[in-house]
Short mmCIF file of C-alpha atoms in Angstrom, two decimals:
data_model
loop_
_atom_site.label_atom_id
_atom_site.label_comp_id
_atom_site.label_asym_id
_atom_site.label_seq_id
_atom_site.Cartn_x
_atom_site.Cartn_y
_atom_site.Cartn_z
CA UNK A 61 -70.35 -31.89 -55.84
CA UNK A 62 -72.57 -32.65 -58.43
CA UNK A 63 -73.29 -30.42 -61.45
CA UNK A 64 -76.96 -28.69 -62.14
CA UNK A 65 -77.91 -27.07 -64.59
CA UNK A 66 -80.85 -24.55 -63.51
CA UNK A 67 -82.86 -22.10 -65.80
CA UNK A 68 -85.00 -19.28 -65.05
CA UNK A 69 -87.30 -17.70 -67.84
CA UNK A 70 -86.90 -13.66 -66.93
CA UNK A 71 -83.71 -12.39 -65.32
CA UNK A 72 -83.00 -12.69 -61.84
CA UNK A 73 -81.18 -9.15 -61.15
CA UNK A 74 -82.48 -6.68 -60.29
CA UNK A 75 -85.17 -8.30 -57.60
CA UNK A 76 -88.35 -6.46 -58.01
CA UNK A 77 -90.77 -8.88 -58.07
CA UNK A 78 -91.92 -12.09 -56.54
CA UNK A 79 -91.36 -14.33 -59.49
CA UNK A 80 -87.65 -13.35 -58.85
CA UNK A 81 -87.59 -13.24 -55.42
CA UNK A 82 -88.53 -17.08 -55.49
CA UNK A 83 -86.08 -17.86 -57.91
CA UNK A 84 -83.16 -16.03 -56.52
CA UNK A 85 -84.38 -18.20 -52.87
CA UNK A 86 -84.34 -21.79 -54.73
CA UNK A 87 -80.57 -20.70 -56.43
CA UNK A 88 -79.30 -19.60 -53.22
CA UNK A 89 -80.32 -22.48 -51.75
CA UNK A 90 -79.17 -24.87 -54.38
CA UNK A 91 -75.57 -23.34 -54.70
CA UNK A 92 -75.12 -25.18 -51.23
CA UNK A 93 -75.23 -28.54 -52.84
CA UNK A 94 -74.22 -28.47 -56.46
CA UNK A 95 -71.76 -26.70 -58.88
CA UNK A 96 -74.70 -24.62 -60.95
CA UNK A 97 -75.06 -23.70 -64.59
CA UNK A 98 -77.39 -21.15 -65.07
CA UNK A 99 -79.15 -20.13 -68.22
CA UNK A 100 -81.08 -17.13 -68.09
CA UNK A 101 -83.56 -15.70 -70.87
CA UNK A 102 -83.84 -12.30 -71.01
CA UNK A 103 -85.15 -9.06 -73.01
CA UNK A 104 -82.18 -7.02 -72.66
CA UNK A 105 -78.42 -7.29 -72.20
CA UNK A 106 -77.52 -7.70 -69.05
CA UNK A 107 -74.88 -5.25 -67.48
CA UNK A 108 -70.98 -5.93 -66.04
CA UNK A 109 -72.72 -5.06 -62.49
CA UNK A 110 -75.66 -7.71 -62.63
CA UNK A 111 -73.28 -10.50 -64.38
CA UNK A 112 -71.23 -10.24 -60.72
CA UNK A 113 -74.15 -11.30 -59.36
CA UNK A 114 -74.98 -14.17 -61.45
CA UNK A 115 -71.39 -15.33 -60.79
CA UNK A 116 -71.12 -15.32 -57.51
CA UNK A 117 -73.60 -18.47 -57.82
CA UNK A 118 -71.70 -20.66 -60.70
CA UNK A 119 -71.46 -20.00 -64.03
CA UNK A 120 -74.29 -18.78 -66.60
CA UNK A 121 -75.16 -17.77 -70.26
CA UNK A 122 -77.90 -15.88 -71.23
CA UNK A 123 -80.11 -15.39 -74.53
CA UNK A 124 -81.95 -12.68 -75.80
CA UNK A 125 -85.74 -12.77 -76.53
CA UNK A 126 -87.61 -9.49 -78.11
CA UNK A 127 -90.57 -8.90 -77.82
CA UNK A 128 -90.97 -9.79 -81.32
CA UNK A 129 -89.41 -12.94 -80.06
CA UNK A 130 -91.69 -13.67 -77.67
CA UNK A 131 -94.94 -13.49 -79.70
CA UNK A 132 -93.67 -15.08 -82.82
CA UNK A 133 -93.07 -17.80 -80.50
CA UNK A 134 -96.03 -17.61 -78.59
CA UNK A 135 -98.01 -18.01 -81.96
CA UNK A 136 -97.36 -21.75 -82.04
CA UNK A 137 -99.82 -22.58 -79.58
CA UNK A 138 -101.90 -22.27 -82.82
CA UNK A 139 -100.75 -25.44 -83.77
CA UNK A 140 -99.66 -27.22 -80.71
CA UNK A 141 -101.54 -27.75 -77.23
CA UNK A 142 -98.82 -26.36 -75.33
CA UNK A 143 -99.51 -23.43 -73.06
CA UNK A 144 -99.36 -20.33 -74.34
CA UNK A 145 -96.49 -18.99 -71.98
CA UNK A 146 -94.89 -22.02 -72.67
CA UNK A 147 -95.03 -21.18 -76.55
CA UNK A 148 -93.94 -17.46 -75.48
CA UNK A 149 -90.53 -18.71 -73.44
CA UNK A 150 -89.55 -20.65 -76.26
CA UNK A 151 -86.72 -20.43 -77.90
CA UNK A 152 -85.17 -22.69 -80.69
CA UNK A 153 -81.17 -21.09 -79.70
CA UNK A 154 -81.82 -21.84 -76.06
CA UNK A 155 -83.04 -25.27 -77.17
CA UNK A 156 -79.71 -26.45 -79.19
CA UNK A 157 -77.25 -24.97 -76.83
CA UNK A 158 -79.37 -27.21 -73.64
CA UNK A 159 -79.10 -30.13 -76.50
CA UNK A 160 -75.30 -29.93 -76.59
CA UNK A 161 -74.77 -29.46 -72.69
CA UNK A 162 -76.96 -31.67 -71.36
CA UNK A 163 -74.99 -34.70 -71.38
CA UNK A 164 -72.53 -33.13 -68.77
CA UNK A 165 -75.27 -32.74 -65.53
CA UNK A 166 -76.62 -34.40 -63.39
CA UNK A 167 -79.89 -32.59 -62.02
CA UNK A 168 -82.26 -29.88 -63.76
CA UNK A 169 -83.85 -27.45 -62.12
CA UNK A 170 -86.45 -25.14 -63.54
CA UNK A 171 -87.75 -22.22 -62.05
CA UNK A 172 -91.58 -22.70 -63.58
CA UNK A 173 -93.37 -24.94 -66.08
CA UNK A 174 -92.37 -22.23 -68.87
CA UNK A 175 -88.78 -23.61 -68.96
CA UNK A 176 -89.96 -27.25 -68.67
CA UNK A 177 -89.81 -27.97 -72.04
CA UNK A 178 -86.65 -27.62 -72.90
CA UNK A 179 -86.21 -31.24 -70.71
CA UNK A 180 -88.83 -32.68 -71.47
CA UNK A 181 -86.70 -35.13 -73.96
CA UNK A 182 -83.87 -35.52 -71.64
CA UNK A 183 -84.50 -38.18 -69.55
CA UNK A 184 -81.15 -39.35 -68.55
CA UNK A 185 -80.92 -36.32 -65.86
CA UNK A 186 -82.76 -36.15 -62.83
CA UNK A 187 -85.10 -33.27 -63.44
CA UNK A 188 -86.75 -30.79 -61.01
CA UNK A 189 -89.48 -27.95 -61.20
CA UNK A 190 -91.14 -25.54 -58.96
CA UNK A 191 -94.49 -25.12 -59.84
CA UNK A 192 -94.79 -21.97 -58.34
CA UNK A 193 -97.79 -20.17 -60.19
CA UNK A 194 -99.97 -23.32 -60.41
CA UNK A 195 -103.15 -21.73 -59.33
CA UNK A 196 -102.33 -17.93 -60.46
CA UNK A 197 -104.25 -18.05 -64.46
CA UNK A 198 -107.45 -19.57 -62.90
CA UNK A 199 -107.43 -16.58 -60.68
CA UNK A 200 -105.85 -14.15 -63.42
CA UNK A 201 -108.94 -15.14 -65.67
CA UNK A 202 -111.59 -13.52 -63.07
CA UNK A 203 -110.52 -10.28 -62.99
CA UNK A 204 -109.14 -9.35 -66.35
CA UNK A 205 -109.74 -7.93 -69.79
CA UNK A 206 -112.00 -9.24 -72.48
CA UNK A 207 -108.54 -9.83 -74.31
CA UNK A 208 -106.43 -11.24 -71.58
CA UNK A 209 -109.48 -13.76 -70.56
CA UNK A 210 -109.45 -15.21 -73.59
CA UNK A 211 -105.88 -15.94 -73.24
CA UNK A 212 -106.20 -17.14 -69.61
CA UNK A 213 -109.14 -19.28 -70.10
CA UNK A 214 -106.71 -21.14 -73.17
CA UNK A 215 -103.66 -21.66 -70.97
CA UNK A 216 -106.19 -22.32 -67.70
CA UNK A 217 -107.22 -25.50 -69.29
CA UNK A 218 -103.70 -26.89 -70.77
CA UNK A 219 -101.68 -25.57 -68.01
CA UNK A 220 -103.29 -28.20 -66.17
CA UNK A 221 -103.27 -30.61 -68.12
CA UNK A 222 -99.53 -30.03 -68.84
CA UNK A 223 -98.84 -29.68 -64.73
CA UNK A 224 -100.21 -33.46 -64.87
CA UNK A 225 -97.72 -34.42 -67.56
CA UNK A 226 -94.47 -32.81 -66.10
CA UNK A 227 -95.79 -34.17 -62.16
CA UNK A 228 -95.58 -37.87 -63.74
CA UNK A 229 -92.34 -36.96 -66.06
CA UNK A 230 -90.04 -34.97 -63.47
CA UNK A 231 -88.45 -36.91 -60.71
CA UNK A 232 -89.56 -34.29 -58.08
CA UNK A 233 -91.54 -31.08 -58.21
CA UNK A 234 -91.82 -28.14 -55.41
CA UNK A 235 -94.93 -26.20 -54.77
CA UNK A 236 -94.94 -22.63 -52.17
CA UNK A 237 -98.03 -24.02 -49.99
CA UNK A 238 -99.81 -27.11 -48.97
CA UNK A 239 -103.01 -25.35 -51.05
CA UNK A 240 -101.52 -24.88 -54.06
CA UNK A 241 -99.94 -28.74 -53.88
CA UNK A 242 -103.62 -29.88 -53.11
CA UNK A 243 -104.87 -27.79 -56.24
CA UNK A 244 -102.42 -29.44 -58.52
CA UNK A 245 -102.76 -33.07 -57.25
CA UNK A 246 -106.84 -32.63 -56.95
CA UNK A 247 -106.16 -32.15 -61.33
CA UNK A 248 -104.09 -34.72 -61.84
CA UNK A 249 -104.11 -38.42 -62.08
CA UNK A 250 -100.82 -38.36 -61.30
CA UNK A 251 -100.21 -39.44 -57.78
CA UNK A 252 -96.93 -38.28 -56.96
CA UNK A 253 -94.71 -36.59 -54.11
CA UNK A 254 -94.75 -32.97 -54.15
CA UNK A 255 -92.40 -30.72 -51.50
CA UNK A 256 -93.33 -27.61 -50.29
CA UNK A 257 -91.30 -24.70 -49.95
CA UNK A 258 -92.32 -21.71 -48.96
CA UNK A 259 -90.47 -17.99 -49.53
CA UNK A 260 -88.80 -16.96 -46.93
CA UNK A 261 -88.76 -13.69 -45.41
CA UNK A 262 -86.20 -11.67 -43.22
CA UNK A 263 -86.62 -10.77 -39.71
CA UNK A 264 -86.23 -8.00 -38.64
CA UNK A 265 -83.80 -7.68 -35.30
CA UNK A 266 -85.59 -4.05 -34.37
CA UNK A 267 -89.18 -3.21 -34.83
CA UNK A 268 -89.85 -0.09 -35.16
CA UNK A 269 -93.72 0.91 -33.97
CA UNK A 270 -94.73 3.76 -36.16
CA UNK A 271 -96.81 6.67 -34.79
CA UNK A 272 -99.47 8.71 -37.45
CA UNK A 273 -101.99 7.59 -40.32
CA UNK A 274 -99.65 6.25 -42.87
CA UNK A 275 -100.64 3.31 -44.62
CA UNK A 276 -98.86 1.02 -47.67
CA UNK A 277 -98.74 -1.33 -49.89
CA UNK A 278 -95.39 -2.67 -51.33
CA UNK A 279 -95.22 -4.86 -54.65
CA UNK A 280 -94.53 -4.98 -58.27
CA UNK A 281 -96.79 -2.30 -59.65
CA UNK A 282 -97.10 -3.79 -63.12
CA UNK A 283 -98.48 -6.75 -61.93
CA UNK A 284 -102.51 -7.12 -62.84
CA UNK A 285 -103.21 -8.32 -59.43
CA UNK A 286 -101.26 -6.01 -57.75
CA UNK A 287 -102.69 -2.89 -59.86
CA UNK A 288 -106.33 -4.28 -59.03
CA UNK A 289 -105.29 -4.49 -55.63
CA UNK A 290 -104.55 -0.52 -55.12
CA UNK A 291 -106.92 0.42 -57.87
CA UNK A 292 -109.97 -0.83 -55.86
CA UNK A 293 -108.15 0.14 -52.72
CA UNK A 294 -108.39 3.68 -53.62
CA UNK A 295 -111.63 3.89 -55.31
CA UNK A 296 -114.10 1.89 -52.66
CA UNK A 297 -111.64 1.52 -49.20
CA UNK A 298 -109.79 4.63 -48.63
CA UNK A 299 -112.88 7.21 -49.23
CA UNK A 300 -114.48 5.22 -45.93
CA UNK A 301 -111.35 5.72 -43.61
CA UNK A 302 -110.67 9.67 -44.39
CA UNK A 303 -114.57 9.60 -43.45
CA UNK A 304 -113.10 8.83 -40.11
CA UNK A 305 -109.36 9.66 -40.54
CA UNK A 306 -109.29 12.87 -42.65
CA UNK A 307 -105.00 12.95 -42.53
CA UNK A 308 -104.33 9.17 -43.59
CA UNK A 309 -101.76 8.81 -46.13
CA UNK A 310 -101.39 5.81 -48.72
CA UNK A 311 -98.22 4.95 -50.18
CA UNK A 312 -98.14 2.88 -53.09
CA UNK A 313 -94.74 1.26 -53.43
CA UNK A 314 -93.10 -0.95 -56.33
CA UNK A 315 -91.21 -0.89 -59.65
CA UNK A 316 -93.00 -0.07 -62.83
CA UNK A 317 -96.31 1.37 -62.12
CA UNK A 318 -98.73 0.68 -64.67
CA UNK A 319 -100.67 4.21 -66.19
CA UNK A 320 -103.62 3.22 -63.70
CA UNK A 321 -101.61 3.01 -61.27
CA UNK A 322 -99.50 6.33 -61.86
CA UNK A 323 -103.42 8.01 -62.28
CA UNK A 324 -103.93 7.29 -58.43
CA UNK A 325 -101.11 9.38 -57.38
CA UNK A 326 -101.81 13.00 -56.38
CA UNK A 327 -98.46 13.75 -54.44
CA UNK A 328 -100.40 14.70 -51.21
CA UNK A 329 -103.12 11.61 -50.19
CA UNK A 330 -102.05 8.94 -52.99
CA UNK A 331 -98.00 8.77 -53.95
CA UNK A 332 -97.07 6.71 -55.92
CA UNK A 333 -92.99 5.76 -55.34
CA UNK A 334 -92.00 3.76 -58.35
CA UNK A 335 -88.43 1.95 -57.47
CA UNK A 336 -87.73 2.55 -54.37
CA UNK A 337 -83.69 1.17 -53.15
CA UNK A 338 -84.78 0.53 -49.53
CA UNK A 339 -88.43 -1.03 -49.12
CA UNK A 340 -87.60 -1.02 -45.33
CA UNK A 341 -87.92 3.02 -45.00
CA UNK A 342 -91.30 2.48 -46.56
CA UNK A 343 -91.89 -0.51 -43.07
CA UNK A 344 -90.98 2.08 -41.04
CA UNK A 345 -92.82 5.10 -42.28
CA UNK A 346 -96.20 2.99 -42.30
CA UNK A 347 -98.36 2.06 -39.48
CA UNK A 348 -100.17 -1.03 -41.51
CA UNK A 349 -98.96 -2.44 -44.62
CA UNK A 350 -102.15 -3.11 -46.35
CA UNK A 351 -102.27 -5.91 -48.95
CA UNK A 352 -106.24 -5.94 -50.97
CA UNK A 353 -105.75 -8.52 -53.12
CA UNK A 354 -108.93 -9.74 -55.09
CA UNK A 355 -106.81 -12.16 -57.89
CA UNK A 356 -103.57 -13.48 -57.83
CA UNK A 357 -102.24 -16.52 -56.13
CA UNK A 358 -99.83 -18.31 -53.63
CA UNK A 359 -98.09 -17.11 -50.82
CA UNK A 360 -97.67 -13.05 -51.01
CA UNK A 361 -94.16 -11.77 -50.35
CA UNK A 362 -95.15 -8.48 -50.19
CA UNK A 363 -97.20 -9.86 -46.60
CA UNK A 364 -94.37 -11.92 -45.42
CA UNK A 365 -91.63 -9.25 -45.76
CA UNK A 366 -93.88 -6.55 -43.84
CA UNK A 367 -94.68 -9.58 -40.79
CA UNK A 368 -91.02 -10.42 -40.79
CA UNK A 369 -90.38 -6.54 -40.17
CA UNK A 370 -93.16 -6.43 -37.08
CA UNK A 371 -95.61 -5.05 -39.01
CA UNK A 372 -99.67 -4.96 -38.76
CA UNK A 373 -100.65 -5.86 -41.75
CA UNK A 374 -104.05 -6.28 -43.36
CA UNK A 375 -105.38 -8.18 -46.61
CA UNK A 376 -107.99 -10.26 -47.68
CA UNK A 377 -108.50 -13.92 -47.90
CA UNK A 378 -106.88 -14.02 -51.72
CA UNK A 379 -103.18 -12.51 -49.62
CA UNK A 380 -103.19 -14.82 -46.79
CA UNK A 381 -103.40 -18.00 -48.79
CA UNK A 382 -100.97 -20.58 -48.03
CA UNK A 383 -100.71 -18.99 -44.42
CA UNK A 384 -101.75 -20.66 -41.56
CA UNK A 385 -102.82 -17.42 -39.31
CA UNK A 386 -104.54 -17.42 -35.93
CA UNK A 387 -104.73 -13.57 -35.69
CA UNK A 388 -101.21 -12.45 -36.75
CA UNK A 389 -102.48 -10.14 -39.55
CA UNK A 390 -106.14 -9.02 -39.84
CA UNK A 391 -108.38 -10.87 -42.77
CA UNK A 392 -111.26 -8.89 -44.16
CA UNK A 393 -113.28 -10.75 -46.80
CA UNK A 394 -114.75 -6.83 -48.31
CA UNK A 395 -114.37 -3.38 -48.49
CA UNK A 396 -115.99 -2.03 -45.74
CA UNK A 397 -115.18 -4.14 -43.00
CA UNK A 398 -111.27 -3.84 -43.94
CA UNK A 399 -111.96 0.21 -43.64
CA UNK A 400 -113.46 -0.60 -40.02
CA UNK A 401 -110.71 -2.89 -38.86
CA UNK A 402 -107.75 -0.45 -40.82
CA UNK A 403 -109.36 2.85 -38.69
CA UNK A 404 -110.01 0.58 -35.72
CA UNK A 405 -105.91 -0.29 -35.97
CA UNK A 406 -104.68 2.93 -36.85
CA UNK A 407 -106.49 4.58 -33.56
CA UNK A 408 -104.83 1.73 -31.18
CA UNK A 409 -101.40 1.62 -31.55
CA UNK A 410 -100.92 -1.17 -28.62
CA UNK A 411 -103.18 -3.81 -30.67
CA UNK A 412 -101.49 -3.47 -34.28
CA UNK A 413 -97.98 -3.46 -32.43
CA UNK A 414 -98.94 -6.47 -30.48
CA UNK A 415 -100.12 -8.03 -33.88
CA UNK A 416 -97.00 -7.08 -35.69
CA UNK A 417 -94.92 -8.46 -33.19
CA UNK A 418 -96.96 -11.67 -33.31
CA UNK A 419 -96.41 -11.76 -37.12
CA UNK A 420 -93.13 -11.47 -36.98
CA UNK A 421 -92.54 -14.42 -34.94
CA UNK A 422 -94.59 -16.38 -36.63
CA UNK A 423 -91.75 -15.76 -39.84
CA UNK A 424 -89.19 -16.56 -37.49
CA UNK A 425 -90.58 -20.15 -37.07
CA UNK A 426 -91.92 -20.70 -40.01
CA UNK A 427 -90.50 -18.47 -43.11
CA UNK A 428 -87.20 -17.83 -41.98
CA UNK A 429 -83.79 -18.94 -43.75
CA UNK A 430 -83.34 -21.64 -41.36
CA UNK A 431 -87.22 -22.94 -41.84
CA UNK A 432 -87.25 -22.63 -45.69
CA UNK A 433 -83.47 -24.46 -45.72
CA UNK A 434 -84.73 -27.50 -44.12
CA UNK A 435 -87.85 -27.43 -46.51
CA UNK A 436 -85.66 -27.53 -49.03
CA UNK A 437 -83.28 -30.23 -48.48
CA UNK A 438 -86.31 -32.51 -48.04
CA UNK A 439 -86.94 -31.52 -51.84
CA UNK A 440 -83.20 -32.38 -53.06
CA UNK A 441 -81.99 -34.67 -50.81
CA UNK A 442 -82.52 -37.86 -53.00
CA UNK A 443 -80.61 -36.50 -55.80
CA UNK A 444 -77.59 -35.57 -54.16
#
């Protein structure tokens, strides 16, 4: 087998989030071909129980980054025209030891454009990225602070101009939907190639078709989009259903709530889990998994997981991009008329069971293991 060498900017363990989810999916899926290397960059040491993990896929080394770190880094975009959260992955160690390896791979892989510079000078390896966020800062910019918009407006504009650069300097790039591969090619001159591959989801074998008012929404909670989501959820959705549906119950679950997130819950109407071990008790205990999003970008796991378990789910435009639905989850483009479809839903159980079961066999053709594997080998067959 050939040797990779594949590096991914945060740590993979524990998976909380969809940034990790997606990178966890493309190492799985890559330890069936090559002998990996894995370089990790991380905040923290990482324990004896989460280096098991990492080596039951190959072998790894990983380098600390403060936060200090980070933002001394991040400061060169002051002085270059690099991204900003390319600056802010940066490091000069991680640099020197890739330097000395290099030399004994054959393919790259990195997990976003953040860890693309580190290859950009080594063009005697076959080099691959996953532009998995391409569209997610000209969403982010939208919806945030006066601070943050400043910051997403700067790396808005050189993100894609540096997308163009690495689609004409990498041998092959992968992209989660067909949208976000039109976005990136529609700002490029580059005409090139791209594969997509989607995240997969699980399917559930039993469905379980939940009786009461219970509704939820499952995801990192200190993610902005995410704490938008629930934050107008609360304020300007769920006042209109207890209009109708005095007893309904939200559940907001997900690691790290933000403070405006943790001000929602009130332990009776509004809880707010934090880290929860099983995310399936949380499928079974709601009737609809509800999924608001107004920013963000690319295909939601949080939606995917809850169709592959059978269950009615409801979002907005924003969370079904990249999905090619014809009723499987209900699409409400405002507040009001997702309160009138949620009540509607949550006072006929035979419709959002029929829809869940609907959703989840549209995973099972299209999102499963077995779907998502042969996406993939399209994307490294060439280089094996």
């Amino acid at each position: 087998m050939k040797k990779l060498l594949f590096i991914s900017s945060r740590p993979i363990f524990p998976i909380i989030g969809g940034d990790q989810i997606r990178t966890f999916q493309s190492l799985r899926l890559l330890a069936e071909y090559f002998n990996i290397h894995l370089i990790i960059i991380t905040p923290t040491d990482i324990s004896k129980e989460k280096m098991a993990e990492y080596e039951r896929y190959g072998t790894w080394r990983y380098f600390k980054m403060s936060k200090v770190d980070h933002f001394v880094s991040a400061m060169r975009f002051l002085y270059n025209s690099l991204p900003i959260q390319v600056n802010y992955y940066y490091s000069k160690k991680v640099q020197n030891y890739i330097d000395s390896i290099i030399n004994d791979y054959d393919v790259v892989y990195c997990n976003n454009l953040r860890t693309a510079e580190y290859f950009r000078r080594h063009t005697s390896v076959s080099r691959v990225i996953d532009f998995v966020d391409a569209m997610n800062y000209e969403k982010a910019r939208k919806h945030a602070n006066l601070l943050m918009k400043v910051v997403y407006n700067i790396d808005y504009h050189r993100c894609k101009i540096y997308e163009s650069l690495l689609l004409q300097e990498f041998d092959n790039a992968a992209v989660i939907s067909d949208i976000d591969k039109d976005y990136i090619l529609r700002n490029s001159k580059v005409k090139k190639n791209i594969q997509v591959v989607g995240n997969m989801a699980d399917v559930s074998e039993y469905v379980e078709e939940t009786e009461g008012h219970n509704l939820a929404f499952i995801g990192k909670m200190s993610y902005a989009p995410n704490i938008l989501a629930v934050s107008n959820f609360v304020k300007n959705v769920l006042p209109l259903i207890r209009n109708k549906i005095p007893d309904v119950t939200f559940y907001i679950v997900g690691a790290s709530p933000d403070r405006d997130v943790l001000k929602l819950h009130d332990g009776k109407k509004v809880i707010v889990t934090g880290f929860v071990e099983n995310i399936n008790e949380y499928f079974n205990l709601a009737s609809i998994i509800v999924a608001p999003m107004l920013s963000g970008a690319g295909i939601q796991n949080k939606i995917i997981q809850a169709m592959g378990s059978g269950k009615c789910v409801v979002t907005t435009p924003i969370g079904a991009e990249g999905l090619i639905i014809k009723g499987e989850i209900a699409i409400e483009k405002n507040d009001n008329d997702m309160a009138e479809r949620i009540i509607f839903l949550l006072s006929h159980k035979d419709v959002r069971c029929a829809m869940g079961k609907d959703a989840r066999k549209y995973v099972q053709q299209n999102l499963s293991f077995d779907a998502i594997s042969q996406q993939f080998y399209k994307l490294v067959t060439h280089l094996l």
